[in-house]
Amino acid sequence: MKLAYEWLNEFIDLNDIAPRDLAEKMSRTGIEVDSVEQLDQKLSKLIVGQIKDIREHENSDHLKVTLVDCGEPELRQIVCGDPKITVQQKVIVALPGAELPGGKIKKGKLRGELSDGMLCSLEELGFSDSVIPSEAVDRVTVLPEETEIGTDVLDLYKCHQALIELDITPNRADALSMRGAVHEISAIYDRPNNLKPDTDEIGHGSEIPGLISVGKETNDVFDYNMLIIKNVTIGPSPIWMQARLMHAGIRPINNVVDITNYVLLEYGQPLHAFDYDKLKAKEVIIRYATDGEELITLDGKRRKLSAHDLVITAHGEPVALAGVMGGESTEIDGSTTTVALESAVFDPTTVRKTSQKFNLRSESSMRFEKGINQATILEAGRYAASLIALLGRGEVVDDVATVTTLNTDLITVPVSLDYLSQKIGVSFTTDQIEKTWKQLEFDYVVNGSSYEVIIPKRRWDISIPADLVEEVARIYGYDNLPLTLPTISGTGGHLTTAQLALRKISRLAEASGISEIISYALTNKGTAKRFSLSEEPAVTLAMPMTEDRSTLRQSVVTTMIETVQYNLNRQQRDLALFEIGRVFTATPDQEGLATERMHLGITLTGHKQTTKWLNNDAEYTFFDAKGIVGSIFKAFGVEDDVVYEQTSDIAECHPGQTAIIRYNDQVIGFIGKLHPKYAAAHDLADTYVAELDLAYLLTVTETLTGKIDIPKFPTVNRDISLQLPENVSYSELISAIKSAASSRLKQVELFDLYEGKQLTTGYKALSFSLVFRDDKQTLTDVEVDEEFNKISAAVMAIPNVTVR
């Protein structure tokens, strides 16, 4: 929104306030100013002249030599290249020494003929060709006949002023008009303005008898008014109006269309003018289009409509896209004599969707989207109709055709003096607060130390007490608020148990030679549940950026695989990675909420050692992943409570090389090799993965300090070699050994696996080293034999297991 300083001065006296000071003040009170431009900074010595004579240039086939009356004793000879100039036209003359954006004008000769100045176009004054009247593009500007010779052109086009460009945020769309800006400036400077109060007028009756009627087939039209102006003469609008429109970035077209745009800028109310005689029926209906309907809009393009597009129709045919753009068939042109003027408010969401669909974002659609002052809808329409009657020499029909569901009641927001003082941090008095309400032009009712503040409809952004806190704070001045640090209670500067545990896990993983990564928690619906052991549904975003990032992961490994793929595609084939991150599951009994859990993920692929003359080319195996996981359990002192059980329930993992991990009979993760089909589908080599739910480890505190007592008594080692069927798992043996042993058994290690001809087919041999120690005394051979025999009996109780 561009504010013309001279226009603002019509409503509020700003003569003693410099434009840049005003811009600074507005920025500091809640409305950001993008720029301040002084329009006449590079312009001077431009006057109105009249062409008195034209002759052809003897040395050029396109130049003309003119004699121009500039209000001086003698005519000026000026050479011009515009072939359309004629005698008696009033034009813009840049005198010698004049400053233009393109440089200074000098007296000189053009192909032997004296040129004492220059005849100018609006582009040469700095106006963009996108905003000047189309008939004036790339040619000398012709001024109205009544323009006086010698007039300062910069006065004529209102260039002796500054333009302040605002960057309006969606919550302050009330400032998208001159009137809204005046209310804002009046409040922040505590200065009176001459704006009349909003009328809050609503029309009565859906027709103008004998002329037109209006109706609607949807509730997404909140208010619709049609006014009629008869006997209108179409022509150019006055220079002052054209200048204000061009400074605001709007191209002048004709007096009727220009007035609708002018009122848009002044009131913030979008309007649309129809040629009344081109409406095939005098009954206007607002409805949603049907799929396949078409409309040629004012830009000459044929638009194919759908059932989501709100349209204005006459005789059943669309004549405008509601709130976005009118139709070509009812366009105002030189033959128009009767104008049907629309002033309305439509559903913002509908307007936004249609404008985005057709890429037709305009000044009107933007205001419908962000909101308009519902107290001045008909007031703005009546004002525009009166201007059309004035400048088009027409006659306004008194009646208005209206359909409306608007509520004229104003909302009231309660707020107390203590609440305002506490939230802002300043001890306000009643006089200060009541002065603020008056500056903002808010009516109020006093109720003890509280206020019932009546919010005008032009401030639809205010609805709760917190909004009033913001209003009081910005009018008081953010720079006047005391500079104090907030007083908050805190805890001592130490890490929590969970934080210590996470750091310990990271260090243990790094010590195992693997690198930490952070992957994106969002993925797609198809991959979100992969590798997940949870039965809960996934969490999806209501408005995802893309479908590929629409769902929160339920496993860390599923997004780590993306990182592995990325690196493999770039020839990085030896990868050992870990990530500590959150996974998410929906909470069925609390709609819209999610449960977050911290997980550790590990992926290994390729070689763990590079090929050198001193070592072999070793690849990662299942046991490397298990070793890393086991080292974490051991460091936390819970390895005796962890059990690995073979599983085939994880579809993405190899059924013969995957195990779930139980801690105190609770499934907390898994470890395994990727299924060959899954690996092939994702262009992966042999890859081993593991994932742990850390919720249980984060509460363990005993071993976080790393303190380990040195044993006082010696250990005794015994080996046991077992022959067993291949379908008996390692975990089953370990479980049997530990259940039979006392606390004297300190360690069980597998040191040999044998499968060969010496064994019965379908059998294997496992050899374990058992380490015994008593923490109170030295063990005797008898005591160790007793422990060993119990263990032997327990493992042999498993069917077909024998001690070799």
Coordinates of N, CA and C in Angstrom, one line a residue, residues 89-265:
Q89 N -2.6 21.5 -29.2 CA -2.6 20.5 -28.1 C -1.8 21.1 -26.9
K90 N -2.3 20.8 -25.7 CA -1.5 21.2 -24.5 C -0.6 20.0 -24.1
V91 N 0.7 20.3 -23.9 CA 1.7 19.3 -23.7 C 2.6 19.6 -22.5
I92 N 3.4 18.7 -22.1 CA 4.4 18.9 -21.0 C 5.7 19.3 -21.7
V93 N 6.2 20.4 -21.2 CA 7.5 21.0 -21.8 C 8.5 21.0 -20.7
A94 N 9.7 20.4 -21.0 CA 10.9 20.5 -20.2 C 11.7 21.6 -20.7
L95 N 11.9 22.6 -19.9 CA 12.7 23.8 -20.3 C 14.2 23.5 -20.2
P96 N 15.0 24.2 -20.9 CA 16.5 24.0 -20.8 C 16.9 24.1 -19.3
G97 N 17.7 23.2 -18.9 CA 18.1 23.1 -17.5 C 17.2 22.2 -16.7
A98 N 16.1 21.7 -17.3 CA 15.2 20.9 -16.5 C 15.9 19.5 -16.1
E99 N 15.5 19.0 -14.9 CA 16.0 17.7 -14.5 C 15.0 16.7 -14.7
L100 N 15.4 15.6 -15.3 CA 14.5 14.4 -15.5 C 15.3 13.2 -15.1
P101 N 14.6 12.1 -14.8 CA 15.3 10.9 -14.3 C 16.4 10.4 -15.3
G102 N 16.2 10.8 -16.6 CA 17.2 10.4 -17.6 C 18.3 11.4 -17.8
G103 N 18.3 12.5 -17.1 CA 19.4 13.5 -17.2 C 18.8 14.9 -17.4
K104 N 19.8 15.9 -17.6 CA 19.4 17.3 -17.7 C 19.1 17.6 -19.2
I105 N 18.1 18.5 -19.4 CA 17.8 19.0 -20.8 C 18.6 20.2 -21.1
K106 N 19.2 20.2 -22.3 CA 20.0 21.3 -22.7 C 19.5 21.9 -24.0
K107 N 19.7 23.2 -24.2 CA 19.4 23.8 -25.5 C 20.4 23.4 -26.5
G108 N 20.0 23.0 -27.7 CA 20.9 22.5 -28.7 C 20.3 22.4 -30.0
K109 N 21.0 21.8 -31.0 CA 20.5 21.6 -32.3 C 20.3 20.1 -32.6
L110 N 19.2 19.7 -33.3 CA 18.9 18.4 -33.7 C 18.9 18.4 -35.2
R111 N 20.0 17.9 -35.9 CA 20.1 17.8 -37.3 C 19.9 19.2 -37.9
G112 N 20.6 20.2 -37.3 CA 20.6 21.5 -37.8 C 19.5 22.4 -37.4
E113 N 18.5 21.9 -36.7 CA 17.4 22.8 -36.2 C 17.5 23.0 -34.7
L114 N 17.3 24.2 -34.2 CA 17.4 24.6 -32.8 C 16.2 23.9 -32.1
S115 N 16.6 23.3 -30.9 CA 15.6 22.7 -30.0 C 15.8 23.3 -28.7
D116 N 14.8 24.1 -28.3 CA 14.9 24.9 -27.0 C 14.1 24.3 -25.9
G117 N 14.4 23.0 -25.7 CA 13.6 22.3 -24.7 C 13.2 20.9 -25.2
M118 N 12.2 20.3 -24.5 CA 11.7 19.0 -25.0 C 10.3 18.8 -24.6
L119 N 9.5 18.2 -25.6 CA 8.1 17.8 -25.3 C 8.2 16.4 -24.6
C120 N 7.5 16.2 -23.5 CA 7.8 15.0 -22.7 C 6.6 14.0 -22.7
S121 N 6.9 12.8 -22.5 CA 5.9 11.8 -22.2 C 5.9 11.5 -20.7
L122 N 4.9 10.8 -20.2 CA 4.9 10.5 -18.7 C 6.0 9.6 -18.3
E123 N 6.4 8.7 -19.3 CA 7.6 7.8 -18.9 C 8.8 8.6 -18.6
E124 N 9.0 9.8 -19.4 CA 10.2 10.6 -19.2 C 10.1 11.3 -17.8
L125 N 8.9 11.4 -17.2 CA 8.8 12.0 -15.9 C 9.1 10.9 -14.8
G126 N 9.3 9.7 -15.2 CA 9.5 8.6 -14.2 C 8.4 7.7 -14.0
F127 N 7.2 7.9 -14.6 CA 6.1 7.0 -14.5 C 6.4 5.7 -15.3
S128 N 6.0 4.5 -14.7 CA 6.2 3.3 -15.4 C 5.1 3.2 -16.5
D129 N 5.5 2.6 -17.7 CA 4.5 2.4 -18.8 C 3.4 1.5 -18.4
S130 N 3.5 0.8 -17.2 CA 2.4 -0.1 -16.8 C 1.3 0.6 -16.0
V131 N 1.6 1.9 -15.7 CA 0.5 2.6 -14.9 C 0.0 3.8 -15.7
I132 N 0.6 4.3 -16.7 CA 0.1 5.4 -17.4 C -1.0 5.0 -18.4
P133 N -1.9 5.9 -18.7 CA -3.0 5.5 -19.7 C -2.5 4.9 -20.9
S134 N -3.1 3.8 -21.4 CA -2.6 3.1 -22.5 C -2.4 4.0 -23.8
E135 N -3.3 5.0 -24.0 CA -3.2 5.8 -25.2 C -2.0 6.8 -25.1
A136 N -1.4 6.9 -23.9 CA -0.3 7.8 -23.7 C 1.1 7.2 -23.7
V137 N 1.1 5.8 -23.8 CA 2.4 5.1 -23.8 C 3.2 5.5 -25.0
D138 N 4.5 5.8 -24.8 CA 5.4 6.0 -25.9 C 5.0 7.2 -26.8
R139 N 4.4 8.2 -26.2 CA 4.1 9.4 -27.0 C 4.0 10.6 -26.1
V140 N 4.1 11.8 -26.7 CA 4.0 13.0 -25.9 C 2.7 13.1 -25.2
T141 N 2.7 13.4 -23.9 CA 1.4 13.5 -23.2 C 0.6 14.7 -23.5
V142 N -0.6 14.4 -23.9 CA -1.6 15.5 -24.2 C -2.5 15.8 -23.0
L143 N -2.5 17.0 -22.6 CA -3.2 17.4 -21.4 C -4.6 18.0 -21.8
P144 N -5.5 18.0 -20.8 CA -6.9 18.5 -21.1 C -6.8 20.0 -21.6
E145 N -7.8 20.3 -22.4 CA -7.8 21.7 -23.0 C -7.8 22.8 -22.0
E146 N -8.5 22.5 -20.9 CA -8.7 23.6 -19.9 C -7.5 23.8 -19.0
T147 N -6.4 23.0 -19.2 CA -5.2 23.2 -18.4 C -4.5 24.5 -18.8
E148 N -4.1 25.3 -17.9 CA -3.6 26.6 -18.1 C -2.1 26.5 -18.6
I149 N -1.8 27.3 -19.6 CA -0.4 27.4 -20.1 C 0.5 27.9 -18.9
G150 N 1.7 27.4 -18.8 CA 2.6 27.8 -17.8 C 2.5 27.1 -16.4
T151 N 1.4 26.3 -16.3 CA 1.2 25.6 -15.0 C 2.4 24.6 -14.7
D152 N 2.8 24.6 -13.5 CA 3.8 23.6 -13.0 C 3.3 22.2 -13.2
V153 N 3.9 21.4 -14.0 CA 3.5 20.1 -14.3 C 3.6 19.2 -13.0
L154 N 4.6 19.5 -12.2 CA 4.8 18.7 -11.0 C 3.6 18.9 -10.0
D155 N 3.1 20.1 -10.0 CA 1.9 20.4 -9.2 C 0.7 19.7 -9.8
L156 N 0.6 19.7 -11.1 CA -0.5 19.1 -11.8 C -0.6 17.6 -11.5
Y157 N 0.6 16.9 -11.6 CA 0.6 15.5 -11.3 C 1.0 15.1 -9.9
K158 N 0.9 16.1 -9.0 CA 1.1 15.9 -7.6 C 2.4 15.2 -7.3
C159 N 3.5 15.8 -7.8 CA 4.8 15.2 -7.6 C 5.6 15.9 -6.5
H160 N 5.1 17.1 -6.0 CA 5.8 17.7 -4.9 C 5.4 17.1 -3.6
Q161 N 5.7 15.8 -3.5 CA 5.3 15.1 -2.3 C 6.1 13.8 -2.1
A162 N 5.9 13.1 -1.0 CA 6.5 11.9 -0.8 C 5.5 10.7 -0.9
L163 N 6.0 9.6 -1.3 CA 5.2 8.3 -1.2 C 5.7 7.4 -0.1
I164 N 4.9 7.0 0.8 CA 5.3 6.1 1.8 C 4.7 4.7 1.5
E165 N 5.6 3.7 1.3 CA 5.1 2.4 0.9 C 5.1 1.5 2.2
L166 N 3.9 1.0 2.5 CA 3.7 0.1 3.6 C 3.8 -1.3 3.3
D167 N 4.4 -2.1 4.2 CA 4.4 -3.6 4.0 C 3.4 -4.1 5.0
I168 N 2.1 -4.3 4.6 CA 1.0 -4.6 5.5 C 1.0 -6.1 5.8
T169 N 1.0 -6.5 7.0 CA 0.9 -7.9 7.5 C -0.6 -8.3 7.5
P170 N -0.9 -9.6 7.4 CA -2.3 -10.0 7.3 C -3.2 -9.5 8.5
N171 N -2.6 -9.3 9.7 CA -3.4 -8.9 10.8 C -3.7 -7.4 10.8
R172 N -3.1 -6.6 9.9 CA -3.3 -5.2 9.9 C -3.8 -4.8 8.6
A173 N -4.7 -5.6 8.0 CA -5.3 -5.2 6.7 C -6.2 -4.0 6.8
D174 N -6.5 -3.5 8.0 CA -7.3 -2.3 8.1 C -6.6 -1.1 7.6
A175 N -5.2 -1.2 7.5 CA -4.4 -0.1 6.9 C -4.3 -0.1 5.4
L176 N -5.0 -1.0 4.8 CA -4.9 -1.1 3.3 C -5.9 -0.1 2.6
S177 N -5.9 1.1 3.2 CA -6.7 2.2 2.6 C -6.3 3.5 3.2
M178 N -6.6 4.6 2.5 CA -6.2 5.9 3.0 C -6.9 6.1 4.4
R179 N -8.2 5.8 4.4 CA -8.9 6.1 5.7 C -8.3 5.2 6.8
G180 N -8.0 4.0 6.6 CA -7.4 3.2 7.6 C -6.1 3.7 8.1
A181 N -5.3 4.2 7.1 CA -4.0 4.8 7.4 C -4.1 6.0 8.2
V182 N -5.2 6.8 7.9 CA -5.4 8.1 8.7 C -5.8 7.8 10.1
H183 N -6.7 6.8 10.3 CA -7.0 6.4 11.7 C -5.7 6.0 12.4
E184 N -4.8 5.2 11.8 CA -3.6 4.8 12.4 C -2.7 6.0 12.8
I185 N -2.5 6.9 11.8 CA -1.6 8.0 12.1 C -2.2 8.9 13.2
S186 N -3.6 9.1 13.1 CA -4.2 9.9 14.1 C -4.0 9.3 15.5
A187 N -4.0 8.0 15.6 CA -3.9 7.4 16.9 C -2.4 7.5 17.4
I188 N -1.5 7.3 16.6 CA -0.1 7.3 17.1 C 0.5 8.7 17.3
Y189 N -0.1 9.7 16.7 CA 0.3 11.1 16.9 C -0.7 11.8 17.8
D190 N -1.8 11.2 18.2 CA -2.9 11.8 19.0 C -3.3 13.1 18.3
R191 N -3.6 13.0 17.0 CA -4.1 14.2 16.3 C -5.5 14.0 15.8
P192 N -6.3 15.0 15.7 CA -7.7 14.8 15.2 C -7.6 14.6 13.6
N193 N -8.6 14.0 13.1 CA -8.8 13.9 11.7 C -10.2 14.3 11.3
N194 N -10.4 14.5 10.0 CA -11.7 15.0 9.6 C -12.6 13.9 9.0
L195 N -12.3 12.7 9.3 CA -13.1 11.6 8.7 C -14.4 11.5 9.4
K196 N -15.5 11.3 8.7 CA -16.8 11.1 9.3 C -16.9 9.7 9.8
P197 N -17.6 9.5 10.9 CA -17.8 8.1 11.4 C -18.4 7.2 10.3
D198 N -18.0 5.9 10.4 CA -18.5 4.9 9.5 C -20.0 4.8 9.7
T199 N -20.7 4.7 8.6 CA -22.2 4.7 8.6 C -22.8 3.4 9.0
D200 N -22.1 2.3 8.8 CA -22.6 1.0 9.1 C -24.0 0.8 8.5
E201 N -24.2 1.3 7.2 CA -25.5 1.2 6.6 C -25.6 -0.1 5.9
I202 N -26.8 -0.7 6.0 CA -27.2 -1.9 5.3 C -28.4 -1.6 4.4
G203 N -28.3 -2.0 3.2 CA -29.5 -1.8 2.3 C -30.7 -2.7 2.6
H204 N -31.8 -2.2 2.2 CA -33.1 -2.9 2.4 C -33.8 -3.2 1.1
G205 N -34.2 -4.4 0.9 CA -34.9 -4.8 -0.4 C -33.9 -5.3 -1.4
S206 N -34.3 -6.3 -2.1 CA -33.4 -7.0 -3.1 C -33.6 -6.5 -4.5
E207 N -34.3 -5.4 -4.7 CA -34.5 -4.9 -6.0 C -34.6 -3.4 -6.0
I208 N -34.3 -2.8 -7.2 CA -34.7 -1.4 -7.5 C -35.8 -1.5 -8.5
P209 N -37.0 -1.2 -8.1 CA -38.2 -1.5 -8.9 C -38.1 -1.0 -10.3
G210 N -38.3 -1.9 -11.3 CA -38.3 -1.6 -12.7 C -36.9 -1.5 -13.3
L211 N -35.8 -1.7 -12.5 CA -34.5 -1.6 -13.0 C -33.7 -2.9 -12.8
I212 N -33.5 -3.4 -11.6 CA -32.7 -4.6 -11.3 C -33.0 -5.2 -10.0
S213 N -32.8 -6.5 -9.9 CA -32.9 -7.2 -8.6 C -31.7 -8.1 -8.5
V214 N -31.4 -8.4 -7.2 CA -30.2 -9.3 -6.9 C -30.7 -10.4 -6.0
G215 N -29.9 -11.5 -6.1 CA -30.2 -12.7 -5.2 C -29.0 -13.5 -5.1
K216 N -29.0 -14.5 -4.2 CA -27.8 -15.4 -4.1 C -28.3 -16.8 -3.8
E217 N -27.4 -17.8 -4.2 CA -27.7 -19.2 -4.0 C -26.7 -19.8 -3.1
T218 N -25.9 -19.0 -2.4 CA -24.9 -19.5 -1.5 C -24.7 -18.5 -0.3
N219 N -24.3 -19.1 0.8 CA -24.1 -18.2 2.0 C -22.7 -17.6 2.0
D220 N -21.9 -17.9 1.0 CA -20.5 -17.3 0.9 C -20.5 -15.9 0.3
V221 N -21.7 -15.3 0.1 CA -21.9 -13.9 -0.2 C -22.5 -13.3 1.1
F222 N -21.7 -12.5 1.8 CA -22.1 -11.9 3.0 C -22.9 -10.6 2.8
D223 N -22.6 -9.9 1.8 CA -23.3 -8.6 1.6 C -23.1 -8.3 0.1
Y224 N -24.2 -8.0 -0.6 CA -24.1 -7.6 -2.0 C -25.1 -6.5 -2.3
N225 N -24.5 -5.4 -2.8 CA -25.3 -4.2 -3.1 C -25.1 -3.8 -4.6
M226 N -26.2 -3.4 -5.2 CA -26.1 -2.9 -6.6 C -26.8 -1.5 -6.7
L227 N -26.0 -0.5 -7.2 CA -26.5 0.8 -7.4 C -26.6 1.1 -8.9
I228 N -27.5 2.0 -9.3 CA -27.6 2.3 -10.7 C -27.3 3.8 -10.9
I229 N -26.5 4.2 -11.9 CA -26.2 5.6 -12.2 C -26.6 5.7 -13.7
K230 N -27.6 6.6 -14.0 CA -28.1 6.8 -15.3 C -27.4 8.0 -16.0
N231 N -27.5 8.0 -17.4 CA -27.1 9.1 -18.2 C -25.6 9.5 -18.0
V232 N -24.8 8.5 -17.9 CA -23.4 8.7 -17.6 C -22.6 9.0 -19.0
T233 N -21.7 9.9 -19.0 CA -20.8 10.2 -20.1 C -19.5 9.6 -19.8
I234 N -19.0 8.7 -20.6 CA -17.7 8.1 -20.4 C -16.6 8.9 -21.0
G235 N -15.5 9.1 -20.2 CA -14.4 9.9 -20.7 C -13.2 9.8 -19.7
P236 N -12.2 10.5 -20.0 CA -11.0 10.4 -19.1 C -11.4 11.0 -17.7
S237 N -10.8 10.5 -16.7 CA -10.9 11.1 -15.3 C -10.0 12.3 -15.2
P238 N -10.2 13.2 -14.3 CA -9.4 14.4 -14.2 C -7.9 14.0 -13.8
I239 N -7.0 14.9 -14.2 CA -5.6 14.7 -14.0 C -5.3 14.4 -12.5
W240 N -5.9 15.1 -11.6 CA -5.6 14.8 -10.1 C -5.9 13.4 -9.7
M241 N -7.0 12.8 -10.3 CA -7.4 11.5 -9.9 C -6.5 10.5 -10.6
Q242 N -6.1 10.8 -11.9 CA -5.2 9.9 -12.6 C -3.8 9.9 -11.9
A243 N -3.4 11.1 -11.4 CA -2.1 11.1 -10.7 C -2.1 10.3 -9.5
R244 N -3.2 10.4 -8.7 CA -3.3 9.6 -7.4 C -3.3 8.1 -7.7
L245 N -4.0 7.7 -8.8 CA -4.0 6.3 -9.2 C -2.6 5.8 -9.6
M246 N -2.0 6.6 -10.5 CA -0.7 6.2 -11.0 C 0.4 6.1 -9.9
H247 N 0.3 7.1 -8.9 CA 1.2 7.0 -7.8 C 1.0 5.7 -7.0
A248 N -0.2 5.2 -7.0 CA -0.5 4.0 -6.2 C -0.3 2.7 -7.0
G249 N 0.2 2.9 -8.3 CA 0.5 1.8 -9.2 C -0.7 1.2 -10.0
I250 N -1.7 2.1 -10.2 CA -2.9 1.7 -10.9 C -3.0 2.5 -12.2
R251 N -3.3 1.8 -13.3 CA -3.4 2.5 -14.6 C -4.8 3.1 -14.8
P252 N -4.9 4.4 -15.1 CA -6.2 5.1 -15.4 C -6.7 4.5 -16.7
I253 N -8.1 4.3 -16.7 CA -8.7 3.8 -17.9 C -9.8 4.7 -18.4
N254 N -10.8 4.9 -17.6 CA -11.8 6.0 -17.9 C -12.5 6.4 -16.5
N255 N -13.3 7.4 -16.6 CA -13.8 8.0 -15.3 C -14.5 7.0 -14.4
V256 N -15.3 6.1 -15.0 CA -16.1 5.2 -14.2 C -15.1 4.2 -13.5
V257 N -14.3 3.5 -14.3 CA -13.4 2.5 -13.8 C -12.4 3.2 -12.8
D258 N -11.9 4.4 -13.1 CA -11.0 5.0 -12.3 C -11.6 5.4 -10.9
I259 N -12.9 5.7 -10.9 CA -13.5 6.0 -9.6 C -13.6 4.8 -8.8
T260 N -13.9 3.6 -9.3 CA -14.0 2.4 -8.5 C -12.6 2.1 -7.9
N261 N -11.5 2.3 -8.7 CA -10.2 2.1 -8.1 C -9.8 3.2 -7.1
Y262 N -10.3 4.4 -7.3 CA -10.0 5.5 -6.4 C -10.7 5.2 -5.0
V263 N -11.9 4.8 -5.1 CA -12.6 4.5 -3.8 C -12.0 3.3 -3.2
L264 N -11.5 2.3 -4.0 CA -10.8 1.2 -3.4 C -9.6 1.7 -2.6
L265 N -8.9 2.6 -3.1 CA -7.7 3.1 -2.3 C -8.2 3.9 -1.1

